[in-house]
Short mmCIF file of C-alpha atoms in Angstrom, two decimals:
data_model
loop_
_atom_site.label_atom_id
_atom_site.label_comp_id
_atom_site.label_asym_id
_atom_site.label_seq_id
_atom_site.Cartn_x
_atom_site.Cartn_y
_atom_site.Cartn_z
CA MET A 1 10.57 -30.03 15.50
CA SER A 2 11.80 -29.48 11.95
CA GLU A 3 9.85 -27.29 9.50
CA HIS A 4 8.77 -30.43 7.67
CA GLU A 5 7.18 -31.77 10.87
CA TRP A 6 5.50 -28.42 11.58
CA VAL A 7 4.11 -28.39 8.04
CA GLU A 8 2.69 -31.90 8.44
CA ARG A 9 1.07 -31.03 11.73
CA PHE A 10 -0.25 -27.74 10.39
CA THR A 11 -1.75 -29.47 7.35
CA ILE A 12 -3.62 -31.95 9.53
CA ASP A 13 -4.80 -29.30 11.97
CA VAL A 14 -5.94 -26.93 9.23
CA ASP A 15 -7.89 -29.66 7.44
CA ARG A 16 -9.53 -30.46 10.75
CA LEU A 17 -10.49 -26.88 11.43
CA VAL A 18 -11.74 -26.31 7.87
CA LYS A 19 -14.03 -29.33 8.31
CA ALA A 20 -15.04 -28.81 11.94
CA GLY A 21 -14.85 -25.03 12.03
CA THR A 22 -12.74 -25.02 15.20
CA VAL A 23 -9.18 -25.78 16.23
CA ALA A 24 -10.34 -27.30 19.54
CA ASP A 25 -7.19 -28.46 21.36
CA SER A 26 -5.08 -28.96 18.25
CA ALA A 27 -2.44 -26.55 19.44
CA GLU A 28 -2.07 -28.17 22.85
CA GLY A 29 1.53 -28.88 23.70
CA THR A 30 2.89 -26.62 20.97
CA SER A 31 4.40 -23.16 21.03
CA ALA A 32 2.56 -19.86 21.32
CA GLU A 33 3.44 -19.04 17.72
CA TYR A 34 1.91 -22.25 16.45
CA SER A 35 -1.28 -21.53 18.41
CA GLU A 36 -1.33 -18.09 16.77
CA LEU A 37 -0.90 -19.62 13.33
CA LEU A 38 -3.85 -21.92 13.92
CA ARG A 39 -5.97 -19.08 15.20
CA LEU A 40 -5.07 -17.10 12.10
CA ALA A 41 -5.93 -20.09 9.90
CA GLN A 42 -9.25 -20.34 11.70
CA ALA A 43 -9.91 -16.65 11.07
CA LEU A 44 -9.08 -17.12 7.38
CA SER A 45 -11.34 -20.13 7.15
CA SER A 46 -14.28 -18.70 9.07
CA THR A 47 -14.29 -15.16 7.68
CA ASP A 48 -17.17 -14.91 5.26
CA PHE A 49 -17.21 -11.99 2.85
CA SER A 50 -20.25 -13.16 0.91
CA ASP A 51 -22.54 -10.85 2.89
CA GLN A 52 -20.91 -8.06 0.87
CA SER A 53 -22.28 -9.50 -2.34
CA GLN A 54 -24.87 -7.35 -4.07
CA ILE A 55 -25.89 -10.01 -6.54
CA GLN A 56 -26.44 -13.28 -4.70
CA PRO A 57 -30.29 -13.39 -4.92
CA VAL A 58 -30.40 -11.67 -8.33
CA LEU A 59 -27.87 -14.05 -9.81
CA ARG A 60 -29.71 -17.02 -8.33
CA ARG A 61 -32.94 -15.94 -9.98
CA ARG A 62 -31.22 -15.30 -13.31
CA LEU A 63 -29.49 -18.66 -13.31
CA LEU A 64 -32.68 -20.48 -12.44
CA ASP A 65 -34.51 -18.64 -15.22
CA MET A 66 -31.78 -19.74 -17.61
CA ARG A 67 -32.04 -23.30 -16.35
CA GLN A 68 -35.83 -23.35 -16.63
CA GLY A 69 -35.73 -22.31 -20.25
CA TRP A 70 -33.41 -25.13 -21.20
CA HIS A 71 -34.54 -28.74 -21.44
CA PRO A 72 -31.69 -30.90 -22.72
CA GLN A 73 -33.75 -34.10 -22.94
CA GLU A 74 -36.03 -32.47 -25.50
CA ARG A 75 -33.32 -31.87 -28.03
CA ILE A 76 -33.83 -33.48 -31.38
CA PRO A 77 -31.11 -35.96 -32.53
CA MET A 78 -29.88 -33.64 -35.28
CA LEU A 79 -28.66 -31.25 -32.60
CA ALA A 80 -26.30 -33.90 -31.31
CA SER A 81 -24.39 -33.99 -34.57
CA PHE A 82 -24.52 -30.21 -34.74
CA ARG A 83 -22.88 -30.08 -31.29
CA LYS A 84 -19.93 -32.10 -32.59
CA LEU A 85 -19.41 -29.79 -35.52
CA ARG A 86 -20.52 -26.54 -33.93
CA LEU A 87 -17.06 -25.14 -33.39
CA ALA A 88 -16.15 -25.69 -37.02
CA LEU A 89 -19.44 -24.15 -38.17
CA VAL A 90 -20.04 -21.45 -35.64
CA LEU A 91 -16.59 -19.86 -35.51
CA PRO A 92 -16.29 -18.95 -39.21
CA THR A 93 -19.94 -17.84 -39.27
CA VAL A 94 -19.49 -15.61 -36.23
CA MET A 95 -16.32 -14.13 -37.71
CA LEU A 96 -17.98 -13.40 -41.05
CA VAL A 97 -21.06 -11.86 -39.45
CA SER A 98 -18.89 -9.80 -37.07
CA LEU A 99 -16.81 -8.47 -39.95
CA LEU A 100 -19.94 -7.65 -41.91
CA ILE A 101 -21.56 -5.83 -38.99
CA ALA A 102 -18.33 -4.01 -38.13
CA GLY A 103 -17.89 -2.94 -41.74
CA LEU A 104 -21.46 -1.66 -42.04
CA THR A 105 -21.81 0.08 -38.68
CA TRP A 106 -18.32 1.42 -38.30
CA PRO A 107 -16.79 2.01 -41.74
CA GLY A 108 -13.35 2.87 -40.38
CA GLY A 109 -13.46 0.09 -37.84
CA LEU A 110 -11.67 -2.56 -39.84
CA THR A 111 -8.89 -0.16 -40.72
CA ALA A 112 -8.59 0.85 -37.08
CA ALA A 113 -8.47 -2.78 -36.01
CA ALA A 114 -5.75 -3.47 -38.55
CA GLN A 115 -3.88 -0.45 -37.22
CA ASP A 116 -4.15 -1.90 -33.70
CA VAL A 117 -2.49 -5.06 -34.93
CA ILE A 118 0.26 -3.02 -36.59
CA ASP A 119 0.73 -1.02 -33.37
CA PHE A 120 1.03 -4.26 -31.44
CA VAL A 121 3.65 -5.54 -33.83
CA GLN A 122 5.43 -2.20 -33.63
CA ARG A 123 6.00 -2.48 -29.92
CA LEU A 124 9.56 -1.96 -28.90
CA TRP A 125 10.65 -4.55 -26.39
CA VAL A 126 13.09 -3.58 -23.68
CA GLY A 127 14.07 -6.89 -22.14
CA GLU A 128 11.77 -9.90 -21.88
CA HIS A 129 8.72 -8.31 -20.27
CA THR A 130 8.89 -4.57 -20.73
CA SER A 131 7.57 -2.99 -23.87
CA ILE A 132 7.12 0.50 -25.24
CA GLU A 133 4.36 1.26 -27.65
CA PRO A 134 2.91 4.28 -29.43
CA ILE A 135 -0.12 5.70 -27.69
CA ASP A 136 -2.93 7.86 -28.94
CA LEU A 137 -4.15 9.70 -25.87
CA GLU A 138 -7.54 10.17 -27.47
CA GLN A 139 -8.05 6.45 -27.31
CA ILE A 140 -7.22 6.02 -23.67
CA GLU A 141 -10.67 6.99 -22.49
CA TRP A 142 -12.12 4.48 -24.93
CA ASN A 143 -10.14 1.75 -23.30
CA VAL A 144 -10.94 2.60 -19.72
CA GLU A 145 -14.06 1.03 -18.31
CA PRO A 146 -16.54 3.71 -17.20
CA SER A 147 -16.83 2.07 -13.79
CA LYS A 148 -13.14 2.64 -13.13
CA ALA A 149 -13.69 6.17 -11.97
CA ALA A 150 -10.24 6.53 -10.46
CA CYS A 151 -8.62 5.60 -13.75
CA SER A 152 -10.88 7.88 -15.78
CA THR A 153 -10.03 10.83 -13.60
CA GLN A 154 -6.35 10.22 -14.00
CA VAL A 155 -6.68 9.86 -17.72
CA GLN A 156 -8.57 13.11 -18.06
CA ASN A 157 -5.76 14.84 -16.26
CA CYS A 158 -3.14 13.77 -18.72
CA THR A 159 -4.20 15.67 -21.82
CA PRO A 160 -1.06 16.42 -23.80
CA GLU A 161 0.17 19.97 -23.93
CA PRO A 162 0.66 21.32 -27.46
CA GLY A 163 4.15 20.69 -28.75
CA LYS A 164 5.11 18.65 -25.71
CA CYS A 165 5.37 14.92 -25.30
CA LYS A 166 4.17 13.38 -22.14
CA ILE A 167 4.62 9.85 -21.02
CA VAL A 168 1.62 7.87 -20.01
CA ARG A 169 2.13 4.55 -18.42
CA LEU A 170 0.01 1.84 -19.81
CA ASP A 171 1.28 -0.12 -16.90
CA ASP A 172 -0.25 -3.49 -16.22
CA ARG A 173 0.36 -3.10 -12.58
CA LEU A 174 -0.60 0.43 -11.79
CA LEU A 175 -3.87 0.92 -10.00
CA SER A 176 -4.55 -2.80 -10.01
CA GLY A 177 -6.46 -4.20 -7.08
CA ASN A 178 -9.33 -1.74 -7.48
CA GLY A 179 -7.11 1.27 -7.70
CA VAL A 180 -5.58 0.63 -4.31
CA SER A 181 -2.49 2.69 -3.73
CA ARG A 182 -0.55 3.05 -0.54
CA HIS A 183 1.77 5.89 0.34
CA PHE A 184 4.72 5.54 2.68
CA ASP A 185 7.08 8.03 4.24
CA SER A 186 9.97 5.59 4.42
CA ILE A 187 11.46 2.97 2.14
CA ALA A 188 11.40 0.45 5.00
CA GLU A 189 7.62 0.81 5.30
CA ALA A 190 7.18 0.40 1.57
CA GLN A 191 9.45 -2.63 1.62
CA ALA A 192 7.26 -4.26 4.28
CA ALA A 193 4.23 -3.82 2.03
CA ILE A 194 5.55 -5.67 -0.99
CA SER A 195 6.82 -9.12 -1.82
CA PHE A 196 10.01 -8.24 -3.71
CA THR A 197 13.22 -6.54 -2.59
CA LEU A 198 13.34 -2.85 -3.39
CA ARG A 199 16.50 -1.49 -5.01
CA GLN A 200 17.73 2.02 -4.34
CA PRO A 201 20.12 4.32 -6.17
CA ALA A 202 23.38 4.96 -4.36
CA ALA A 203 23.95 8.09 -6.42
CA LEU A 204 21.50 10.96 -6.87
CA PRO A 205 22.02 14.43 -8.30
CA GLU A 206 22.99 16.99 -5.69
CA GLY A 207 20.15 18.20 -3.52
CA TYR A 208 17.85 15.24 -4.16
CA THR A 209 16.56 13.22 -1.21
CA PHE A 210 13.93 10.54 -0.76
CA SER A 211 10.48 12.01 -0.16
CA GLN A 212 7.82 9.35 -0.62
CA ALA A 213 7.13 5.80 -1.74
CA ASN A 214 3.94 4.79 -3.51
CA VAL A 215 2.91 1.17 -3.87
CA TRP A 216 0.35 0.42 -6.56
CA GLY A 217 -1.38 -2.91 -6.87
CA LEU A 218 -1.04 -6.11 -4.92
CA GLY A 219 1.48 -8.86 -4.27
CA ASP A 220 3.53 -9.86 -7.27
CA LEU A 221 1.65 -7.27 -9.30
CA ALA A 222 2.73 -4.39 -7.10
CA THR A 223 4.67 -1.56 -8.63
CA THR A 224 6.65 0.64 -6.26
CA ASP A 225 7.53 4.22 -7.09
CA LEU A 226 10.27 5.89 -5.07
CA LEU A 227 10.08 9.66 -5.31
CA TYR A 228 13.09 11.87 -4.73
CA SER A 229 12.62 15.60 -4.29
CA GLY A 230 15.22 18.07 -5.48
CA PRO A 231 15.65 21.82 -5.44
CA ASP A 232 13.30 22.45 -8.36
CA SER A 233 11.91 19.11 -9.53
CA HIS A 234 11.49 15.45 -8.74
CA ILE A 235 12.90 12.14 -9.84
CA MET A 236 10.92 8.95 -9.74
CA LEU A 237 12.29 5.42 -9.79
CA SER A 238 9.61 2.85 -10.51
CA GLN A 239 10.15 -0.87 -9.99
CA SER A 240 7.84 -3.67 -11.14
CA PRO A 241 8.75 -7.33 -10.69
CA VAL A 242 8.25 -9.18 -13.96
CA SER A 243 8.18 -12.85 -14.75
CA GLY A 244 6.06 -15.43 -16.54
CA GLN A 245 4.28 -14.62 -19.75
CA ARG A 246 5.24 -11.67 -21.91
CA ASP A 247 1.74 -10.24 -22.00
CA GLN A 248 1.79 -9.96 -18.22
CA GLY A 249 4.69 -7.58 -18.24
CA VAL A 250 4.85 -3.82 -18.17
CA ALA A 251 3.80 -1.81 -21.21
CA ILE A 252 4.72 1.84 -21.40
CA GLY A 253 2.89 4.13 -23.76
CA LEU A 254 4.81 6.94 -25.39
CA PRO A 255 2.43 9.36 -27.08
CA GLY A 256 3.96 11.27 -29.93
CA VAL A 257 7.55 10.51 -29.03
CA THR A 258 9.83 10.77 -32.01
CA ALA A 259 13.29 10.28 -30.53
CA ILE A 260 14.12 7.04 -28.78
CA ALA A 261 17.73 6.14 -28.05
CA THR A 262 19.10 2.74 -27.12
CA VAL A 263 21.66 2.84 -24.30
CA GLN A 264 23.21 0.40 -21.86
CA VAL A 265 22.68 0.17 -18.08
CA ASN A 266 25.21 -2.16 -16.49
CA GLY A 267 25.18 -4.33 -19.60
CA HIS A 268 21.38 -4.34 -19.99
CA THR A 269 19.77 -2.74 -23.01
CA ALA A 270 17.79 0.34 -22.03
CA THR A 271 15.68 2.92 -23.80
CA TRP A 272 16.01 6.66 -23.29
CA ALA A 273 13.11 8.88 -24.35
CA GLU A 274 11.72 12.14 -23.05
CA HIS A 275 13.59 12.39 -19.75
CA THR A 276 12.84 8.75 -19.06
CA LEU A 277 15.06 5.70 -18.91
CA ILE A 278 13.44 2.27 -19.20
CA TRP A 279 15.20 -1.02 -18.72
CA GLU A 280 14.83 -4.47 -17.27
CA ALA A 281 17.31 -6.31 -15.07
CA ASP A 282 17.20 -9.33 -12.79
CA GLY A 283 13.42 -9.77 -12.96
CA ILE A 284 12.63 -6.10 -12.34
CA SER A 285 11.28 -3.64 -14.88
CA TYR A 286 12.67 -0.19 -14.09
CA LEU A 287 11.48 3.23 -15.12
CA LEU A 288 13.48 6.27 -14.07
CA THR A 289 12.04 9.64 -14.90
CA GLY A 290 12.12 13.29 -13.94
CA SER A 291 10.94 16.45 -15.61
CA ASN A 292 14.49 17.85 -15.68
CA LEU A 293 16.35 14.56 -15.83
CA GLY A 294 19.11 14.39 -18.41
CA GLN A 295 20.45 11.25 -20.03
CA GLU A 296 23.86 11.43 -18.34
CA ASP A 297 22.37 11.85 -14.85
CA ALA A 298 19.80 9.13 -15.54
CA LEU A 299 22.48 6.63 -16.53
CA HIS A 300 24.58 7.56 -13.50
CA ILE A 301 21.61 6.99 -11.17
CA ALA A 302 20.57 3.78 -12.93
CA GLU A 303 24.02 2.26 -12.78
CA SER A 304 24.24 2.97 -9.05
CA ILE A 305 21.07 1.05 -8.21
CA GLU A 306 21.76 -1.76 -5.77
CA MET B 1 -19.16 -19.50 7.84
CA ASN B 2 -20.22 -23.04 8.67
CA GLY B 3 -17.27 -25.31 8.25
CA SER B 4 -19.07 -28.54 9.00
CA VAL B 5 -20.30 -29.28 5.47
CA ILE B 6 -17.67 -29.38 2.74
CA ALA B 7 -19.55 -31.38 0.07
CA LEU B 8 -23.30 -31.67 -0.32
CA PRO B 9 -24.97 -34.94 0.64
CA ASN B 10 -25.70 -36.97 -2.50
CA GLU B 11 -23.82 -34.38 -4.51
CA GLN B 12 -23.35 -36.54 -7.59
CA ALA B 13 -27.05 -37.35 -7.83
CA LEU B 14 -27.81 -33.69 -7.29
CA VAL B 15 -25.53 -32.69 -10.17
CA LEU B 16 -27.27 -35.16 -12.49
CA ARG B 17 -30.64 -33.73 -11.50
CA ALA B 18 -29.37 -30.16 -11.82
CA THR B 19 -28.99 -30.50 -15.58
CA ASP B 20 -32.77 -30.28 -15.92
CA GLU B 21 -34.14 -29.49 -12.46
CA PRO B 22 -33.73 -25.85 -11.42
CA GLU B 23 -34.35 -26.74 -7.77
CA ALA B 24 -31.34 -29.06 -7.74
CA PHE B 25 -29.16 -26.37 -9.27
CA ALA B 26 -30.45 -23.92 -6.66
CA ILE B 27 -29.23 -26.21 -3.87
CA ILE B 28 -25.77 -26.39 -5.44
CA TYR B 29 -25.73 -22.62 -5.93
CA ASP B 30 -26.76 -21.88 -2.34
CA HIS B 31 -24.14 -24.23 -0.99
CA TYR B 32 -21.23 -23.09 -3.11
CA PHE B 33 -21.92 -19.37 -3.50
CA PRO B 34 -20.12 -18.28 -0.28
CA ARG B 35 -17.11 -20.46 -1.04
CA VAL B 36 -16.77 -19.22 -4.60
CA TYR B 37 -17.30 -15.64 -3.48
CA ASN B 38 -14.71 -15.92 -0.70
CA PHE B 39 -12.21 -17.58 -3.02
CA VAL B 40 -12.55 -14.72 -5.51
CA ARG B 41 -12.53 -12.08 -2.77
CA TYR B 42 -9.23 -13.31 -1.38
CA ARG B 43 -7.73 -12.83 -4.80
CA VAL B 44 -9.18 -9.58 -6.13
CA ARG B 45 -10.25 -7.64 -3.02
CA ASP B 46 -12.82 -5.42 -4.73
CA PRO B 47 -16.41 -6.51 -3.83
CA VAL B 48 -17.88 -5.30 -7.14
CA THR B 49 -15.32 -7.20 -9.19
CA THR B 50 -15.81 -10.19 -6.91
CA ASP B 51 -19.52 -10.14 -7.72
CA ASP B 52 -18.80 -9.95 -11.46
CA ILE B 53 -16.38 -12.85 -11.40
CA THR B 54 -18.58 -14.95 -9.13
CA ALA B 55 -21.47 -14.46 -11.57
CA GLN B 56 -19.21 -15.55 -14.44
CA VAL B 57 -18.20 -18.66 -12.53
CA PHE B 58 -21.78 -19.79 -11.95
CA GLU B 59 -22.83 -18.92 -15.49
CA ARG B 60 -19.96 -20.99 -16.87
CA ALA B 61 -20.75 -23.78 -14.42
CA LEU B 62 -24.40 -23.79 -15.45
CA ALA B 63 -23.50 -23.86 -19.12
CA GLY B 64 -20.96 -26.63 -18.62
CA LEU B 65 -22.70 -28.77 -16.03
CA GLU B 66 -23.44 -31.47 -18.59
CA ARG B 67 -19.74 -31.82 -19.26
CA TYR B 68 -18.87 -32.39 -15.61
CA ARG B 69 -17.84 -35.99 -14.98
CA PRO B 70 -17.98 -37.07 -11.30
CA LYS B 71 -15.45 -39.82 -12.01
CA ARG B 72 -12.80 -37.20 -12.70
CA GLY B 73 -13.18 -35.57 -9.29
CA PRO B 74 -15.54 -33.88 -6.87
CA LEU B 75 -17.76 -31.02 -7.96
CA ALA B 76 -15.79 -28.57 -5.79
CA ALA B 77 -12.57 -29.26 -7.70
CA TRP B 78 -14.37 -28.77 -11.03
CA LEU B 79 -16.12 -25.61 -9.88
CA PHE B 80 -12.98 -24.06 -8.44
CA GLY B 81 -11.11 -24.95 -11.60
CA ILE B 82 -13.62 -22.70 -13.39
CA ALA B 83 -13.28 -20.06 -10.67
CA ARG B 84 -9.49 -20.12 -10.86
CA HIS B 85 -9.58 -19.57 -14.63
CA ALA B 86 -12.12 -16.78 -14.28
CA VAL B 87 -9.94 -14.96 -11.74
CA ASN B 88 -6.80 -15.44 -13.80
CA ASP B 89 -8.62 -14.22 -16.94
CA HIS B 90 -9.70 -11.14 -15.02
CA LEU B 91 -6.21 -10.44 -13.66
CA ARG B 92 -4.76 -10.73 -17.15
CA ALA B 93 -7.48 -8.64 -18.79
CA GLN B 94 -7.42 -5.80 -16.26
CA LYS B 95 -3.78 -5.18 -16.98
CA ARG B 96 -4.71 -3.55 -20.28
CA HIS B 97 -6.77 -0.92 -18.49
CA ARG B 98 -4.22 0.59 -16.18
CA TRP B 99 -3.08 4.08 -16.92
CA LEU B 100 -1.27 6.73 -15.03
CA SER B 101 0.23 10.04 -15.94
CA LEU B 102 3.72 10.44 -14.64
CA ASP B 103 3.09 14.16 -14.45
CA LEU B 104 0.32 13.44 -12.02
CA LEU B 105 2.77 11.53 -9.88
CA ARG B 106 5.18 14.41 -10.02
CA ASN B 107 2.41 16.72 -8.87
CA LYS B 108 1.61 14.35 -6.06
CA ALA B 109 5.20 14.31 -5.00
CA SER B 110 5.41 18.07 -4.98
CA ALA B 111 2.31 18.26 -2.86
CA GLY B 112 4.01 16.15 -0.22
CA PRO B 113 2.78 12.95 1.40
CA GLN B 114 -0.89 12.22 0.97
CA PRO B 115 -2.81 12.60 4.20
CA GLU B 116 -5.47 10.03 3.48
CA GLN B 117 -4.82 6.38 4.16
CA ILE B 118 -6.72 4.41 1.57
CA VAL B 119 -6.58 1.05 3.25
CA VAL B 120 -8.99 1.00 6.12
CA ARG B 121 -7.75 -1.07 9.00
CA SER B 122 -10.67 -0.80 11.33
CA GLU B 123 -12.05 -4.26 10.76
CA MET B 124 -10.39 -7.60 11.18
CA ARG B 125 -11.30 -8.77 7.72
CA GLU B 126 -9.95 -5.67 6.09
CA GLU B 127 -6.71 -6.23 7.97
CA LEU B 128 -6.67 -9.80 6.72
CA LEU B 129 -7.29 -8.75 3.13
CA ASP B 130 -4.64 -6.08 3.39
CA ALA B 131 -2.09 -8.53 4.73
CA ILE B 132 -3.03 -11.12 2.10
CA ALA B 133 -2.61 -8.50 -0.61
CA ARG B 134 1.05 -8.29 0.31
CA LEU B 135 1.70 -11.96 -0.28
CA SER B 136 2.95 -13.26 -3.60
CA ASP B 137 0.44 -14.31 -6.27
CA ARG B 138 1.07 -17.98 -5.62
CA GLU B 139 0.64 -17.61 -1.87
CA ARG B 140 -2.56 -15.61 -2.36
CA GLU B 141 -3.95 -18.21 -4.71
CA LEU B 142 -3.22 -21.06 -2.31
CA ILE B 143 -4.69 -19.12 0.64
CA ALA B 144 -7.81 -18.51 -1.46
CA LEU B 145 -8.09 -22.15 -2.51
CA LYS B 146 -7.51 -23.42 1.02
CA PHE B 147 -9.51 -21.01 3.14
CA GLY B 148 -11.91 -19.42 0.66
CA ALA B 149 -12.70 -22.50 -1.43
CA ARG B 150 -11.95 -24.88 1.47
CA LEU B 151 -10.23 -27.47 -0.68
CA THR B 152 -7.85 -30.17 0.53
CA ASN B 153 -4.17 -29.89 -0.27
CA ARG B 154 -4.55 -32.77 -2.71
CA GLN B 155 -7.35 -30.97 -4.59
CA ILE B 156 -5.30 -27.78 -4.64
CA ALA B 157 -2.34 -29.76 -5.95
CA GLU B 158 -4.44 -31.14 -8.81
CA LEU B 159 -5.66 -27.68 -9.77
CA THR B 160 -2.33 -25.91 -9.57
CA GLY B 161 0.06 -28.62 -10.75
CA LEU B 162 2.05 -28.46 -7.50
CA SER B 163 2.64 -31.49 -5.29
CA ALA B 164 0.43 -31.81 -2.21
CA GLY B 165 3.56 -31.59 -0.05
CA ASN B 166 4.62 -28.38 -1.74
CA VAL B 167 1.13 -26.93 -1.25
CA GLY B 168 1.43 -27.66 2.49
CA VAL B 169 4.83 -25.98 2.73
CA ILE B 170 3.73 -22.88 0.79
CA LEU B 171 0.57 -22.57 2.88
CA PHE B 172 2.44 -22.92 6.16
CA ARG B 173 4.97 -20.29 5.17
CA ALA B 174 2.26 -18.01 3.79
CA VAL B 175 0.29 -18.10 7.04
CA ARG B 176 3.49 -17.39 8.98
CA ARG B 177 4.24 -14.48 6.71
CA LEU B 178 0.67 -13.28 7.09
CA ARG B 179 1.04 -13.35 10.87
CA THR B 180 4.23 -11.30 10.62
CA ARG B 181 2.45 -8.75 8.41
CA LEU B 182 -0.40 -8.47 10.89
CA ILE B 183 2.03 -8.00 13.79
CA GLU B 184 3.73 -5.23 11.84
CA ALA B 185 0.39 -3.62 11.01
CA CYS B 186 -1.18 -3.99 14.46
CA PRO B 187 1.50 -4.74 17.06
CA ARG B 188 -0.90 -4.19 19.93
CA ASP B 189 -3.35 -6.80 18.63
CA TYR B 190 -0.93 -9.38 17.32
CA GLY B 191 2.49 -8.72 18.74
CA GLU B 192 2.13 -9.41 22.44
CA ARG B 193 2.15 -13.18 22.16
CA GLU B 194 4.97 -13.44 19.69
CA GLN B 195 7.34 -16.28 20.54
CA GLY B 196 9.38 -18.68 18.46
CA HIS B 197 8.37 -22.30 18.11
CA GLU B 198 11.72 -23.78 17.29
#
């Protein structure tokens, strides 16, 4: 059978099992692998996670309370015309009131908001999806949701040392999927855990060997960090697949960095700052860093990636 | 999960009643809650976040129920359109909250491999979620729409803009890939029966 025929059969069988809850004898006369696929489809279809929900009854009560307090048939006719114009009326009103409240309760708020816009505009783009932006470490904790304990802990640990610049990754992908990270002892294992092809440097400074791979996040949002240990420090090569919209790319925060140089990696524009090389090539956003990494070594490593 | 009932009996009449009868809305809620929850869970993994997004979906559905037009499609397609947007909004929004100190990573590296394995593989559903997490975004979304939301390929096609045929191909390949991942993760449980079907 061709793949097209398998797909047609699979579609019919899966629809049947989603409706009936069982595969019955659908796989009869097929291969063992096809039977396995149907069993897996049945497991996917019948596995119910909703018993893990902590809110089902509470949400039900809340929604019903909301519904009980709302009687659409009792609305007066004037409300109908208001509904048509409500966007035009409500939006400017909400904006004005918000500005007023913000100005009164937080005098510096409007200035700060304007600064945020300026910061956004001041982003330095490296390729289509990778950006570098100035970061105020003091503000990081403001931005992290209190419930994200893992993130908060990490943020607290990255207080800048006086007179030293550190790089904090405001990386869209890191710690996504509820902070799930996976650690692997081999590149092959890490490769099996992600959906894009990992690239590796053919050239490393003397004495450096692969030590660990960390995969952060899920699926297309996974970022993979390959760590190489050397005699007295480490080098990390981070790879994040990027595509689609710009705001779904990788943003890298550089707190207090004053010197940023533009260089080339195999014809792609790259940025060098604080022992870190950032560039984007062939749908992958790369970050190469190391506490003792120099620009010449970084470029040599980057250009050897295959 | 009971697979025998996909749509509610007299669903359209129920939706009309639900705009002002809480009991009718409660029936819709009870019927669709597990499907919405499972759809979200297949995409975000975290139960707490799943609860948050599921609540958003039903709140939006309740607020917009009057705008639902049965002629345009079944309630499930409308509801999972809301759910899909809610999940995508969440995935986009969470990206602004991810931080990591590279120095921390360096420290981790110097400390050697981490002994703890975060992903727990003891239960079948955790294994499934883990394997699904390794699929591409598109594959995960289609798996969630097919097996979590229990939509037909045609309904999925309308929501995603793909053709129904393409949905079938992606799903077939995704389930095959999923099987491979599970064999790799648990060869004793999944690998013994491996044979080709060509």
